[in-house]
mmCIF file of C-alpha atoms in Angstrom:
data_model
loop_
_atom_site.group_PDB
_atom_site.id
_atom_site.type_symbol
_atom_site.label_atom_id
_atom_site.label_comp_id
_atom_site.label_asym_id
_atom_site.label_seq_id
_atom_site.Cartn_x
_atom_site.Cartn_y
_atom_site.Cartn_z
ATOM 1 C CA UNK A 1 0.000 0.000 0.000
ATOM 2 C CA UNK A 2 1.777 3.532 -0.631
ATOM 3 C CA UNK A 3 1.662 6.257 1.482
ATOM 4 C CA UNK A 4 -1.049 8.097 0.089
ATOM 5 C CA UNK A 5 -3.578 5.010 0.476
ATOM 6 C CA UNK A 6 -2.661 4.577 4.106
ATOM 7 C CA UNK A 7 -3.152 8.583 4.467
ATOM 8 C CA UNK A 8 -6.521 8.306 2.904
ATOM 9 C CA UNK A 9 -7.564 5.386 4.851
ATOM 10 C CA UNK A 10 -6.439 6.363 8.554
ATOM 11 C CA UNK A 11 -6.421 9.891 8.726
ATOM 12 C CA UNK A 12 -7.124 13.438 7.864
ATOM 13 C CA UNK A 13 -3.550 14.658 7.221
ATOM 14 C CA UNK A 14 -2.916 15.485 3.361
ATOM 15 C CA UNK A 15 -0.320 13.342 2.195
ATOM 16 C CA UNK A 16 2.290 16.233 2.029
ATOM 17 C CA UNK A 17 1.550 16.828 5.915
ATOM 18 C CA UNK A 18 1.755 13.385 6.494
ATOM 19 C CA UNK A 19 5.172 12.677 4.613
ATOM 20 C CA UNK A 20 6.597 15.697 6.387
ATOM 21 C CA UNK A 21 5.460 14.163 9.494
ATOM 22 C CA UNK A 22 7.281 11.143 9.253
ATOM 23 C CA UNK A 23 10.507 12.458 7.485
ATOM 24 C CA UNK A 24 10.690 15.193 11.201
ATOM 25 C CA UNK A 25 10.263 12.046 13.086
ATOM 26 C CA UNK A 26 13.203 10.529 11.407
ATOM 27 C CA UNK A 27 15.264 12.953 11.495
ATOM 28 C CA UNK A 28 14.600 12.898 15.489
ATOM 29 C CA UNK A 29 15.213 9.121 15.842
ATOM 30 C CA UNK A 30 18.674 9.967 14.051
ATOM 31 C CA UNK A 31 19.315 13.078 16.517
ATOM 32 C CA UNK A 32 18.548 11.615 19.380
ATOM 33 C CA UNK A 33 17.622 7.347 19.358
ATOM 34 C CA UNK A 34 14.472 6.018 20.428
ATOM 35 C CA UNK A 35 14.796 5.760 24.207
ATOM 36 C CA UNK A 36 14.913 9.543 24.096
ATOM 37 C CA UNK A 37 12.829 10.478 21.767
ATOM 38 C CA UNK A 38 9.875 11.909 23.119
ATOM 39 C CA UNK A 39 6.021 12.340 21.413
ATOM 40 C CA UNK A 40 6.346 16.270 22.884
ATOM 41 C CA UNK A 41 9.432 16.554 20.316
ATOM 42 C CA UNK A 42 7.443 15.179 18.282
ATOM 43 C CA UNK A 43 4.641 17.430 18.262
ATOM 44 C CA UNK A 44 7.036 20.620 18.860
ATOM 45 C CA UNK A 45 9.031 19.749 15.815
ATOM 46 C CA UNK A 46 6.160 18.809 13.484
ATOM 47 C CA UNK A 47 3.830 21.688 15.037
ATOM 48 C CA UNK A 48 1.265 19.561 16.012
ATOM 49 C CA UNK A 49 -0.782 18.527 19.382
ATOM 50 C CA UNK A 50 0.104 15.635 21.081
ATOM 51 C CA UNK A 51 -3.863 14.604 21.215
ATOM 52 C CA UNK A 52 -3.212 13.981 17.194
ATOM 53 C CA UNK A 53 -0.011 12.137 17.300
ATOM 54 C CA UNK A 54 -1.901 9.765 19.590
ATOM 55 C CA UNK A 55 -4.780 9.752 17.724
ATOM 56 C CA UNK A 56 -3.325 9.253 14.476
ATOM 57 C CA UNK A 57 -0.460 6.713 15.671
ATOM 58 C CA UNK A 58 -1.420 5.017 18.815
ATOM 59 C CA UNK A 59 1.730 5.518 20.424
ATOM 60 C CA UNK A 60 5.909 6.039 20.187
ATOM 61 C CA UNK A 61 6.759 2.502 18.935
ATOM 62 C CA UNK A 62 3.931 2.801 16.054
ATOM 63 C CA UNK A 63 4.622 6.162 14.818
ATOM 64 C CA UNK A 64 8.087 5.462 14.592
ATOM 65 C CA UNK A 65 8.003 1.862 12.638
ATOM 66 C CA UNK A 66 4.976 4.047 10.658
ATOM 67 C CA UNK A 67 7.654 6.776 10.157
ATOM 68 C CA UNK A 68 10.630 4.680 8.720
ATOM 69 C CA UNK A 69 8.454 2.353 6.444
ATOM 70 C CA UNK A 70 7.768 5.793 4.805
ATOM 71 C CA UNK A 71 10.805 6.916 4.734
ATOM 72 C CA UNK A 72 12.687 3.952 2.794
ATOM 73 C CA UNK A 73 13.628 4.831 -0.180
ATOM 74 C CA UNK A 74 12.796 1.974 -2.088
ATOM 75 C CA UNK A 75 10.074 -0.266 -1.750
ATOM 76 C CA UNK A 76 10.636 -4.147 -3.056
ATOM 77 C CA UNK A 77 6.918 -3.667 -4.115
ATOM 78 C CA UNK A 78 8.124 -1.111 -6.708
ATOM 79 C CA UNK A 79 11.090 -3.151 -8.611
ATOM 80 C CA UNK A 80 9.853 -5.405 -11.486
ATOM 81 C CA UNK A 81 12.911 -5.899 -13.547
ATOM 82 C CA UNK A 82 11.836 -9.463 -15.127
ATOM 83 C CA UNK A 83 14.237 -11.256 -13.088
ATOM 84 C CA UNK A 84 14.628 -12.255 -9.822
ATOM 85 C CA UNK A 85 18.378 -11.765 -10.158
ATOM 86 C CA UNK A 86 17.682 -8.727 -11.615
ATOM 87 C CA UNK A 87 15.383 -7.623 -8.686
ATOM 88 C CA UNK A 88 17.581 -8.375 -6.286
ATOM 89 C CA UNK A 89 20.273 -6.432 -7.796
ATOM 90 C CA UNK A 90 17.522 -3.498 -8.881
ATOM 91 C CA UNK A 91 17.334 -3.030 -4.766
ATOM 92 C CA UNK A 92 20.842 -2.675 -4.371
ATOM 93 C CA UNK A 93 21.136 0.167 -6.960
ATOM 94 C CA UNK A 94 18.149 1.927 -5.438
ATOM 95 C CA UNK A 95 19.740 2.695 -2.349
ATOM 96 C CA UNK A 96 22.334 5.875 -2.305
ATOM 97 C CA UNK A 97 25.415 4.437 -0.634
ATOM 98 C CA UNK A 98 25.930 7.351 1.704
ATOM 99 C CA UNK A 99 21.802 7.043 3.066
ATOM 100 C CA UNK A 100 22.599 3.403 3.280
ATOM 101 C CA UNK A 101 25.727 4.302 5.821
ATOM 102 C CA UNK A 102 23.393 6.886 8.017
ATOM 103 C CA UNK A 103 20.678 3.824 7.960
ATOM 104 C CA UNK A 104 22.608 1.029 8.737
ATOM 105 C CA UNK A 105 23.320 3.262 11.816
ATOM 106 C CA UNK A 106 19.819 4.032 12.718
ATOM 107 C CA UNK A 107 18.791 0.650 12.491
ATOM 108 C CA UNK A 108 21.286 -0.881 14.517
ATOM 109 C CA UNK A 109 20.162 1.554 17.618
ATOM 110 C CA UNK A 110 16.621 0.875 16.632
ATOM 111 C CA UNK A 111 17.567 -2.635 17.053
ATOM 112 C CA UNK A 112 19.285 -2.706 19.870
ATOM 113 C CA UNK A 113 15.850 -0.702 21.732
ATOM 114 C CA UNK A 114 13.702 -3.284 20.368
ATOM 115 C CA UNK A 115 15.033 -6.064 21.638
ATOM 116 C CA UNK A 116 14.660 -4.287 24.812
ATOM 117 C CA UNK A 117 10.997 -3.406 24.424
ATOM 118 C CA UNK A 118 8.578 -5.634 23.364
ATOM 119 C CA UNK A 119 5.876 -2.992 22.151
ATOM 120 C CA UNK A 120 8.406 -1.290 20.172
ATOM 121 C CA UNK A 121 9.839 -4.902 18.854
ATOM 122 C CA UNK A 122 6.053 -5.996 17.625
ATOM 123 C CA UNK A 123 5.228 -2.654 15.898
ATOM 124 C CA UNK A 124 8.769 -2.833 13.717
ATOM 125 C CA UNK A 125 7.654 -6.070 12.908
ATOM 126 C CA UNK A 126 3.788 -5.004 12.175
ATOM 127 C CA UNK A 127 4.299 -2.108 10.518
ATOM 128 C CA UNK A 128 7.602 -2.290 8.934
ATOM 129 C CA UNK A 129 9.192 -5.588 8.392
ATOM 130 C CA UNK A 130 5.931 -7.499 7.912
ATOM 131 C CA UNK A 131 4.575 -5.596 4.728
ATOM 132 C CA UNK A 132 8.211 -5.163 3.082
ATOM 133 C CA UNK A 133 8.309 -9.148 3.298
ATOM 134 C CA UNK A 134 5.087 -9.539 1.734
ATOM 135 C CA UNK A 135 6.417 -7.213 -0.788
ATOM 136 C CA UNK A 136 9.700 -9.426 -1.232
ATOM 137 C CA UNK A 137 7.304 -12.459 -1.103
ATOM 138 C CA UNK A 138 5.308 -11.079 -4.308
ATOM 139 C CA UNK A 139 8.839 -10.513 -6.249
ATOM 140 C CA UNK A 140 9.649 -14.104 -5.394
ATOM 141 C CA UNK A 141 6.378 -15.881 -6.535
ATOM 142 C CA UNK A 142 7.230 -13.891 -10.060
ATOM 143 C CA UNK A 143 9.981 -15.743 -10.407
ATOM 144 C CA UNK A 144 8.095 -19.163 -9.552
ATOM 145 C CA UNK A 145 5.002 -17.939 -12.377
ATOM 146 C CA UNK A 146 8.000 -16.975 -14.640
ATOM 147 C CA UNK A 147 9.328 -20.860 -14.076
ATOM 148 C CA UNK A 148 12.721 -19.237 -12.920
ATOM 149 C CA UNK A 149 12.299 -20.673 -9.336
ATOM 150 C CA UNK A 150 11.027 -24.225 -8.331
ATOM 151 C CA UNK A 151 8.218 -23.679 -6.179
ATOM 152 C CA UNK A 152 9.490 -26.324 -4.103
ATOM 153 C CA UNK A 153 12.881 -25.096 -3.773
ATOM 154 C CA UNK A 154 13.727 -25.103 0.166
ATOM 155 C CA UNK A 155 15.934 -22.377 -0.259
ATOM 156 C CA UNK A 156 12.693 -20.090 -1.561
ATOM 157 C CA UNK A 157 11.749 -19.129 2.414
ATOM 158 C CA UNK A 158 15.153 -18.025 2.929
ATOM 159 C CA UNK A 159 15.529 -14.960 0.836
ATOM 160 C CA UNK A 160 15.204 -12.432 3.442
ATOM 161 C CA UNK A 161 17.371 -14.471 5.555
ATOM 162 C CA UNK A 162 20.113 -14.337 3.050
ATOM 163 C CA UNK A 163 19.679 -10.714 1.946
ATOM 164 C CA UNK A 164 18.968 -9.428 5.361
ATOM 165 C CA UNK A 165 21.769 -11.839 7.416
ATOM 166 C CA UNK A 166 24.853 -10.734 4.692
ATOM 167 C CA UNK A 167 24.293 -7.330 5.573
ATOM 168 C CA UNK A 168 24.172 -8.081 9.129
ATOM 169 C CA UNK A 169 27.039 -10.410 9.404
ATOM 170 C CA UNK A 170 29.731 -8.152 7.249
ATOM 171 C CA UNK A 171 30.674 -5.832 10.272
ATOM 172 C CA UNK A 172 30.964 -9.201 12.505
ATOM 173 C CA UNK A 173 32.830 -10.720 10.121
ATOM 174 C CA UNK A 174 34.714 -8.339 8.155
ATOM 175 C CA UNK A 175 35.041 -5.235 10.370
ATOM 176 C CA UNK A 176 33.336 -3.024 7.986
ATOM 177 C CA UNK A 177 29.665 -2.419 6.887
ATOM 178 C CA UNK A 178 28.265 -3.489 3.350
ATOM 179 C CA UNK A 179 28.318 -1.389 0.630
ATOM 180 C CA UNK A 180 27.094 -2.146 -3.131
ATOM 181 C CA UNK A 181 30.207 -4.156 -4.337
ATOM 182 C CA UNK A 182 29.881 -6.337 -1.345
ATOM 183 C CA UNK A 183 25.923 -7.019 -1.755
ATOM 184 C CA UNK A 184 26.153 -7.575 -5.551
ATOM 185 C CA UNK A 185 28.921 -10.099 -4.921
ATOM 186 C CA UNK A 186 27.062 -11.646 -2.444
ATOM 187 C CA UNK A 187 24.093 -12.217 -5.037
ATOM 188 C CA UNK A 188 25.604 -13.925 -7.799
ATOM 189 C CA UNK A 189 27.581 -16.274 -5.475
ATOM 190 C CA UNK A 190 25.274 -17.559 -2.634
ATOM 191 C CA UNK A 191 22.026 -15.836 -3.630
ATOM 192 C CA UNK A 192 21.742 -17.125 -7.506
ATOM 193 C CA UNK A 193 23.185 -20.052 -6.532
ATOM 194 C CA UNK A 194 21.047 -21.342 -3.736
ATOM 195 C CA UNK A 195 17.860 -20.489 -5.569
ATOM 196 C CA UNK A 196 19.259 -22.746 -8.504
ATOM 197 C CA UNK A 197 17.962 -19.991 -10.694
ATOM 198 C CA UNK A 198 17.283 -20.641 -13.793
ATOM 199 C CA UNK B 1 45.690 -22.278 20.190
ATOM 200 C CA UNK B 2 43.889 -24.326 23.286
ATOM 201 C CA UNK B 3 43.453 -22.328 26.397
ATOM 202 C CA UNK B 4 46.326 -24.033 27.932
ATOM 203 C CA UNK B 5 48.602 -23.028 25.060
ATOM 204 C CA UNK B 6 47.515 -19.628 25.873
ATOM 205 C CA UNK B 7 48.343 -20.006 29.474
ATOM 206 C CA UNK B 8 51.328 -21.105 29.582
ATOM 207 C CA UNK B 9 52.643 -18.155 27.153
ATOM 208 C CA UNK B 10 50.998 -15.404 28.344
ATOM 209 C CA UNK B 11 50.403 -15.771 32.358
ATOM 210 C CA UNK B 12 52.151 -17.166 35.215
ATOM 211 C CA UNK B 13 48.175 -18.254 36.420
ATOM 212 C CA UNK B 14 47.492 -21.904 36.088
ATOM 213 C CA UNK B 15 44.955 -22.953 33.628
ATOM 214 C CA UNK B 16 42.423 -24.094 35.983
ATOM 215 C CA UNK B 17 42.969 -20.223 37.389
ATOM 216 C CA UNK B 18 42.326 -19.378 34.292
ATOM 217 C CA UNK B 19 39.625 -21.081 33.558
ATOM 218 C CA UNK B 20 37.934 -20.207 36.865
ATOM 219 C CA UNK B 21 38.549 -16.162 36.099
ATOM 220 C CA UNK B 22 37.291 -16.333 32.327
ATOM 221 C CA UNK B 23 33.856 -17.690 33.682
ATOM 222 C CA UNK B 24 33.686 -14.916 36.207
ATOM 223 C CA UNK B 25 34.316 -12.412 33.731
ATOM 224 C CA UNK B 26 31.585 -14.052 31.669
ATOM 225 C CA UNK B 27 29.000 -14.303 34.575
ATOM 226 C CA UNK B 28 29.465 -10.854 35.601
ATOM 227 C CA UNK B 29 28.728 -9.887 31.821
ATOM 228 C CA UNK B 30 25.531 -11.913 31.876
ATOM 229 C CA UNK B 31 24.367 -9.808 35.212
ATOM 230 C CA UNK B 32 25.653 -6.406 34.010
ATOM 231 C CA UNK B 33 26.543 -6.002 30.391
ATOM 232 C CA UNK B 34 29.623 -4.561 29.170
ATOM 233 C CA UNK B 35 29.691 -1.042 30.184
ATOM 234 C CA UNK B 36 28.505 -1.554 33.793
ATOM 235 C CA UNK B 37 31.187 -4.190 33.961
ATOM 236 C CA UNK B 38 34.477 -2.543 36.355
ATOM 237 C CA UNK B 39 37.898 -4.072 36.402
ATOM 238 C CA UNK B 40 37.095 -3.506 40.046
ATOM 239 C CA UNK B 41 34.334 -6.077 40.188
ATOM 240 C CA UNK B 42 35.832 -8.905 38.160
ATOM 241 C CA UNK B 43 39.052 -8.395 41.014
ATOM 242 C CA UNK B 44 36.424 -8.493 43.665
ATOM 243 C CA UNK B 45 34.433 -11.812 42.227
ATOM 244 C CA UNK B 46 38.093 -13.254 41.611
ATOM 245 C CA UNK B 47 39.937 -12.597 43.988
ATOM 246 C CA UNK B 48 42.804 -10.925 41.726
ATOM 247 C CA UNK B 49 44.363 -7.788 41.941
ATOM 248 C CA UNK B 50 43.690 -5.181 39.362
ATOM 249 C CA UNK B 51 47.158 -4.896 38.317
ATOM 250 C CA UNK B 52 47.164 -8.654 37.730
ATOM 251 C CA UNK B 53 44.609 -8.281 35.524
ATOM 252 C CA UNK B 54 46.091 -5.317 33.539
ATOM 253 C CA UNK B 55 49.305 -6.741 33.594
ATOM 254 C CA UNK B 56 47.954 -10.266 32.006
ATOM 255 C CA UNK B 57 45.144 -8.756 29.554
ATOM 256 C CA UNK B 58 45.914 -5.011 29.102
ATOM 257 C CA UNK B 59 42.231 -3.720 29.605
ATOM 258 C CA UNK B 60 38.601 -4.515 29.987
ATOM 259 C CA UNK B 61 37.990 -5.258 26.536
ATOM 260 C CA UNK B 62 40.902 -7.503 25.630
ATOM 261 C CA UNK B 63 40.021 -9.385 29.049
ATOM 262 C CA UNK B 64 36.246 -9.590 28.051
ATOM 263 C CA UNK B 65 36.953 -10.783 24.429
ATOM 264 C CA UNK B 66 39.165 -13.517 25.653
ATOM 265 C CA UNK B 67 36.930 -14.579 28.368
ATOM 266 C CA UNK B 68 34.365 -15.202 25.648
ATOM 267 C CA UNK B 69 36.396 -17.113 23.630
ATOM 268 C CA UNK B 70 37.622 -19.218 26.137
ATOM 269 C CA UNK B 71 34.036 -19.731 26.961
ATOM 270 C CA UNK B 72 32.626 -21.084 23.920
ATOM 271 C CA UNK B 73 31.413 -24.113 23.750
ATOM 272 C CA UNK B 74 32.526 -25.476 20.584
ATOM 273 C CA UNK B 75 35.145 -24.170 18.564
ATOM 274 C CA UNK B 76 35.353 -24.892 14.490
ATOM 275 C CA UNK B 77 39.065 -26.511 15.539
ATOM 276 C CA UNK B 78 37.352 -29.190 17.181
ATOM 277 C CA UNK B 79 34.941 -30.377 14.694
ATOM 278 C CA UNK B 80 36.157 -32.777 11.747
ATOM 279 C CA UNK B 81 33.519 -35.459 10.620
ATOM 280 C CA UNK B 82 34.849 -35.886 6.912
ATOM 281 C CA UNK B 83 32.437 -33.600 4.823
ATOM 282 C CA UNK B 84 32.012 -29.778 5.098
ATOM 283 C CA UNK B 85 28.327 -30.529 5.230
ATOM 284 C CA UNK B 86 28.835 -32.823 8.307
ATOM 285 C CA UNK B 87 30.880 -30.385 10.218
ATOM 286 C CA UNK B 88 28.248 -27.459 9.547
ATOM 287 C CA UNK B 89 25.531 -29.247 11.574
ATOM 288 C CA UNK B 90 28.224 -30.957 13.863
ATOM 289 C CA UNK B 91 28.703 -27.064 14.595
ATOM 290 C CA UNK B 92 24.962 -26.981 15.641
ATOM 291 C CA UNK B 93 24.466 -30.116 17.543
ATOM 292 C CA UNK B 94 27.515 -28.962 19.930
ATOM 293 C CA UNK B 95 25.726 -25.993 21.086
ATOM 294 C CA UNK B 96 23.113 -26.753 23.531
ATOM 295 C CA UNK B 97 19.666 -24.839 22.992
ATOM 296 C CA UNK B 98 19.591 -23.336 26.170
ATOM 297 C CA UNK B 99 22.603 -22.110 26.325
ATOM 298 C CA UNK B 100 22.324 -20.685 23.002
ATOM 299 C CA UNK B 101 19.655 -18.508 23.805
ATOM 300 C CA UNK B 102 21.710 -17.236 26.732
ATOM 301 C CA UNK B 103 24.414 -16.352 24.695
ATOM 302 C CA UNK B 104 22.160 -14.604 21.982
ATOM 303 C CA UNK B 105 21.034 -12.216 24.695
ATOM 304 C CA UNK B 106 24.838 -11.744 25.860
ATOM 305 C CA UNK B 107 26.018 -11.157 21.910
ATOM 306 C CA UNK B 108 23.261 -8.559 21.502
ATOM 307 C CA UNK B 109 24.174 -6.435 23.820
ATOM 308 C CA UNK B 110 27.900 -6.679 23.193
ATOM 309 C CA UNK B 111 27.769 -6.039 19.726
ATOM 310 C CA UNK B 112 25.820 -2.447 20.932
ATOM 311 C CA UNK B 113 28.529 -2.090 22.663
ATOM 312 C CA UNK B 114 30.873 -3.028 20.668
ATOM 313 C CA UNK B 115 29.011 -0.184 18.143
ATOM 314 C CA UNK B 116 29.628 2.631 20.358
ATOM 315 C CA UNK B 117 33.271 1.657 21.695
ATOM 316 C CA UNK B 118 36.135 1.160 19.265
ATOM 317 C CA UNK B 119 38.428 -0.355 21.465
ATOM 318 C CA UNK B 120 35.824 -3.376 22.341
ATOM 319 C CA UNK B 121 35.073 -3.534 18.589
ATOM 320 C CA UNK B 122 39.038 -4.448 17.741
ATOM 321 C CA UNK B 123 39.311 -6.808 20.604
ATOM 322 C CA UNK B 124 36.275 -8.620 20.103
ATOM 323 C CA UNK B 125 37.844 -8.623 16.494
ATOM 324 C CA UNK B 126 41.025 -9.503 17.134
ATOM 325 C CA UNK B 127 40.976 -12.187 19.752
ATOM 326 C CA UNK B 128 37.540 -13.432 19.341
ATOM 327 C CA UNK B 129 36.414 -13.188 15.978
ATOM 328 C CA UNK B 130 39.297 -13.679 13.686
ATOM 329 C CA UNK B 131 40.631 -17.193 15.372
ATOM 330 C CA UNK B 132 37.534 -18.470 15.107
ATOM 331 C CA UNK B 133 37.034 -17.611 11.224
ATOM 332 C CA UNK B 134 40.901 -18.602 10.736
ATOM 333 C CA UNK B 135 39.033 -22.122 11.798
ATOM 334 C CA UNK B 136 36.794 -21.422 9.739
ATOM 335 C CA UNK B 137 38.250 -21.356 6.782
ATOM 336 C CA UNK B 138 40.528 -24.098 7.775
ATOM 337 C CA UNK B 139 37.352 -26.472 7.841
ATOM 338 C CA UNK B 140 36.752 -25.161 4.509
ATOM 339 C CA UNK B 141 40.507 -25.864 3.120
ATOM 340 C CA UNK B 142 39.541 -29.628 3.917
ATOM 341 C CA UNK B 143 36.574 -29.351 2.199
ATOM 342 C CA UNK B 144 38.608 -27.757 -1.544
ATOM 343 C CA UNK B 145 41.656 -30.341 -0.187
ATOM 344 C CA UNK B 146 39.103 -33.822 -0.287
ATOM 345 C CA UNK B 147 37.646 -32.236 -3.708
ATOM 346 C CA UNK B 148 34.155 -31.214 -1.879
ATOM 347 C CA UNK B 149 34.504 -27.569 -2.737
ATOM 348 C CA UNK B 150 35.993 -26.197 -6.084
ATOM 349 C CA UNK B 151 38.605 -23.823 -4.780
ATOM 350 C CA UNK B 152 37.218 -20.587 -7.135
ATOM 351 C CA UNK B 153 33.688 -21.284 -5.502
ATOM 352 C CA UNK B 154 32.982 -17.828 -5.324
ATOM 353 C CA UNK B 155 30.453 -18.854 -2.501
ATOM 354 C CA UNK B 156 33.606 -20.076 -0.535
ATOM 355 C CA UNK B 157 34.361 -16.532 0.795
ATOM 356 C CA UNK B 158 30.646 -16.020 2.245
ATOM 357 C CA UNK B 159 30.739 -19.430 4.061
ATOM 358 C CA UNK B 160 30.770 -17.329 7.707
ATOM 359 C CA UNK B 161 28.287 -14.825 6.443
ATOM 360 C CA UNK B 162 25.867 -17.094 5.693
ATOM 361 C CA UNK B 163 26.504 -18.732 9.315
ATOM 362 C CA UNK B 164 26.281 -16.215 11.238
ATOM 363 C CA UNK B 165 23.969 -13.805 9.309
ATOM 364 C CA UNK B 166 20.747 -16.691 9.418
ATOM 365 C CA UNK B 167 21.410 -16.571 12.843
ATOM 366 C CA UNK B 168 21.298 -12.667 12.971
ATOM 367 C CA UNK B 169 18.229 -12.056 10.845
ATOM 368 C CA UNK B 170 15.687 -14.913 12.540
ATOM 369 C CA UNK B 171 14.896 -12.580 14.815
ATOM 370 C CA UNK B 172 14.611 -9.693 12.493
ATOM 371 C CA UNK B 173 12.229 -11.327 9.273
ATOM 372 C CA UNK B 174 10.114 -14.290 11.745
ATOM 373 C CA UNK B 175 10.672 -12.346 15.316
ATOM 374 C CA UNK B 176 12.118 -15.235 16.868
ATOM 375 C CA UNK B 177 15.298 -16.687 17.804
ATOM 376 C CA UNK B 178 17.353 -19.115 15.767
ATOM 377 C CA UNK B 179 16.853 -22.801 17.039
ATOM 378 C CA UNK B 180 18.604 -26.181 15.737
ATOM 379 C CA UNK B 181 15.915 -26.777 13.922
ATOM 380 C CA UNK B 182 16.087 -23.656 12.153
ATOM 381 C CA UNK B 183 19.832 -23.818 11.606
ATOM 382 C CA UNK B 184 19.953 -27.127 10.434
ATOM 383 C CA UNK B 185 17.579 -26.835 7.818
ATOM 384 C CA UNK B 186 18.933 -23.382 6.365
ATOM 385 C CA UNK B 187 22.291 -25.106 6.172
ATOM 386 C CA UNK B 188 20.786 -27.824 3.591
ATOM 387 C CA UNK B 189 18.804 -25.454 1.980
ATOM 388 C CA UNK B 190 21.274 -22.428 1.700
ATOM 389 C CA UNK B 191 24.676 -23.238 2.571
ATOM 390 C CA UNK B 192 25.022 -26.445 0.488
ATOM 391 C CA UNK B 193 23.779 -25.814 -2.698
ATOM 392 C CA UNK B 194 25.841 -22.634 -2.687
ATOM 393 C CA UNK B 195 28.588 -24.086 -2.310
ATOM 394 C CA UNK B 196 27.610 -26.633 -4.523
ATOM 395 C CA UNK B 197 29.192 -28.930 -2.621
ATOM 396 C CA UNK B 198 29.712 -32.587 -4.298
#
């Protein structure tokens, strides 16, 4: 669902409102981290009342996950290259190296406060994670109706796994954090390969 | 290099000593995390003086990353069953589940740490990390030596990533924890037809 539908289904922000919204809230979680981000910051920063932020969001945790699914700049529910391989690789190019350093940042504090907070932990997962998978789900039943991808193939439920954990692991393993060489590497020789693409 | 190894050239403790003051250091970690953690405490819980431990590990993080790895479990050096595919879940069944979970918790909140303090990063690097991949890609050497693994696998290089990073994103793409289960059947759906292993 974009931005605009959710807009028109859940509240009476305009969209523009409602994408500057998220993009202050952002920009707080990046000043300041969750744990001390506060709705009154919020609602000073974005000029609004507090009674709306609650209204419209529920709470912290689910204006925030709200907030960042917004904010990516690349959905996998907007890449159709005709390939899976090509997909994959389309996502890489869509992110701007330098965002990609500032997120891998955020995340990894956002990370570390959900695992310490169980609200916070189920709306990233709700509201964030949840619909991006379905979105990565759609691009890999293409490439089963294309006949690239046995729909059998055991490997088929690990694709975020293998995107998501190579990212991870790089600054674990390698000291540093991934960047586009390392991700289209890692594509053509574990992704490709384990799919058995055809 | 076997903890007694490491004993005997570094410290005038014996390895049971040892032993004894790595598991401290790993207990306290469990109760307080890394930054609450005081060279003052681990002498007080071991009975050591302060400048013993400075003089045998140089600093808090250099004597936390060596605790850790004297603490594991398993270690890749161990583990030898004749097939690369063998020694992957050998890898798994030596861990016990319980434990595991433990040390999930205790890895999360070191590698925020880690995140925010450069020294902890390089020796968590240094003296936990990098001997362990070094065994790592040892097991894997056996694997190209018996003719498993064709030595320009290009997978061959991403052999930890793919370890580790299932591990990592479980909790991020399903919102739980890996479990044997789990890791066992990502390495037979992932890990070996990557490497195409014969």
């Amino acid at each position: 669902m974009t931005a605009e539908a959710t807009a028109t289904r859940r509240t009476r922000l305009t969209p523009e409102r409602e994408r500057e919204l998220y993009a202050a809230v952002v920009e707080l979680l990046r000043e300041v981290g969750y744990e001390a981000l506060t709705m009154d910051a919020v609602a000073t920063r974005t000029r609004s009342s507090k009674a709306t932020l609650y209204r419209q969001w529920k709470g912290k945790p689910e204006l925030v996950a709200t907030a960042l699914r917004h904010s990516k700049p690349v959905s996998a529910a907007d890449i159709d290259t005709g390939s899976l391989s090509g997909d994959l690789h389309e996502i890489i190019r869509c992110h701007d190296e330098a965002e990609t350093k500032r997120d891998q940042e955020l995340m990894r504090g956002l990370a570390h406060a959900a695992f310490q907070n169980e609200d916070l932990f189920r709306a990233l997962r709700e509201l964030l994670i949840e619909p991006e998978l379905e979105n990565f789900r759609a691009m890999v039943q293409r490439a089963v109706d294309r006949g690239e991808l046995a729909a059998d193939n055991p490997a088929r439920e690990f694709v975020p796994h293998l995107l998501f954990g190579g990212a991870l692991a790089r600054p674990i393993i390698e000291g540093v954090d991934p960047d586009p060489d390392f991700s289209h590497r890692y594509i053509d020789a574990v992704v490709v390969p384990a799919l058995r693409l055809s």
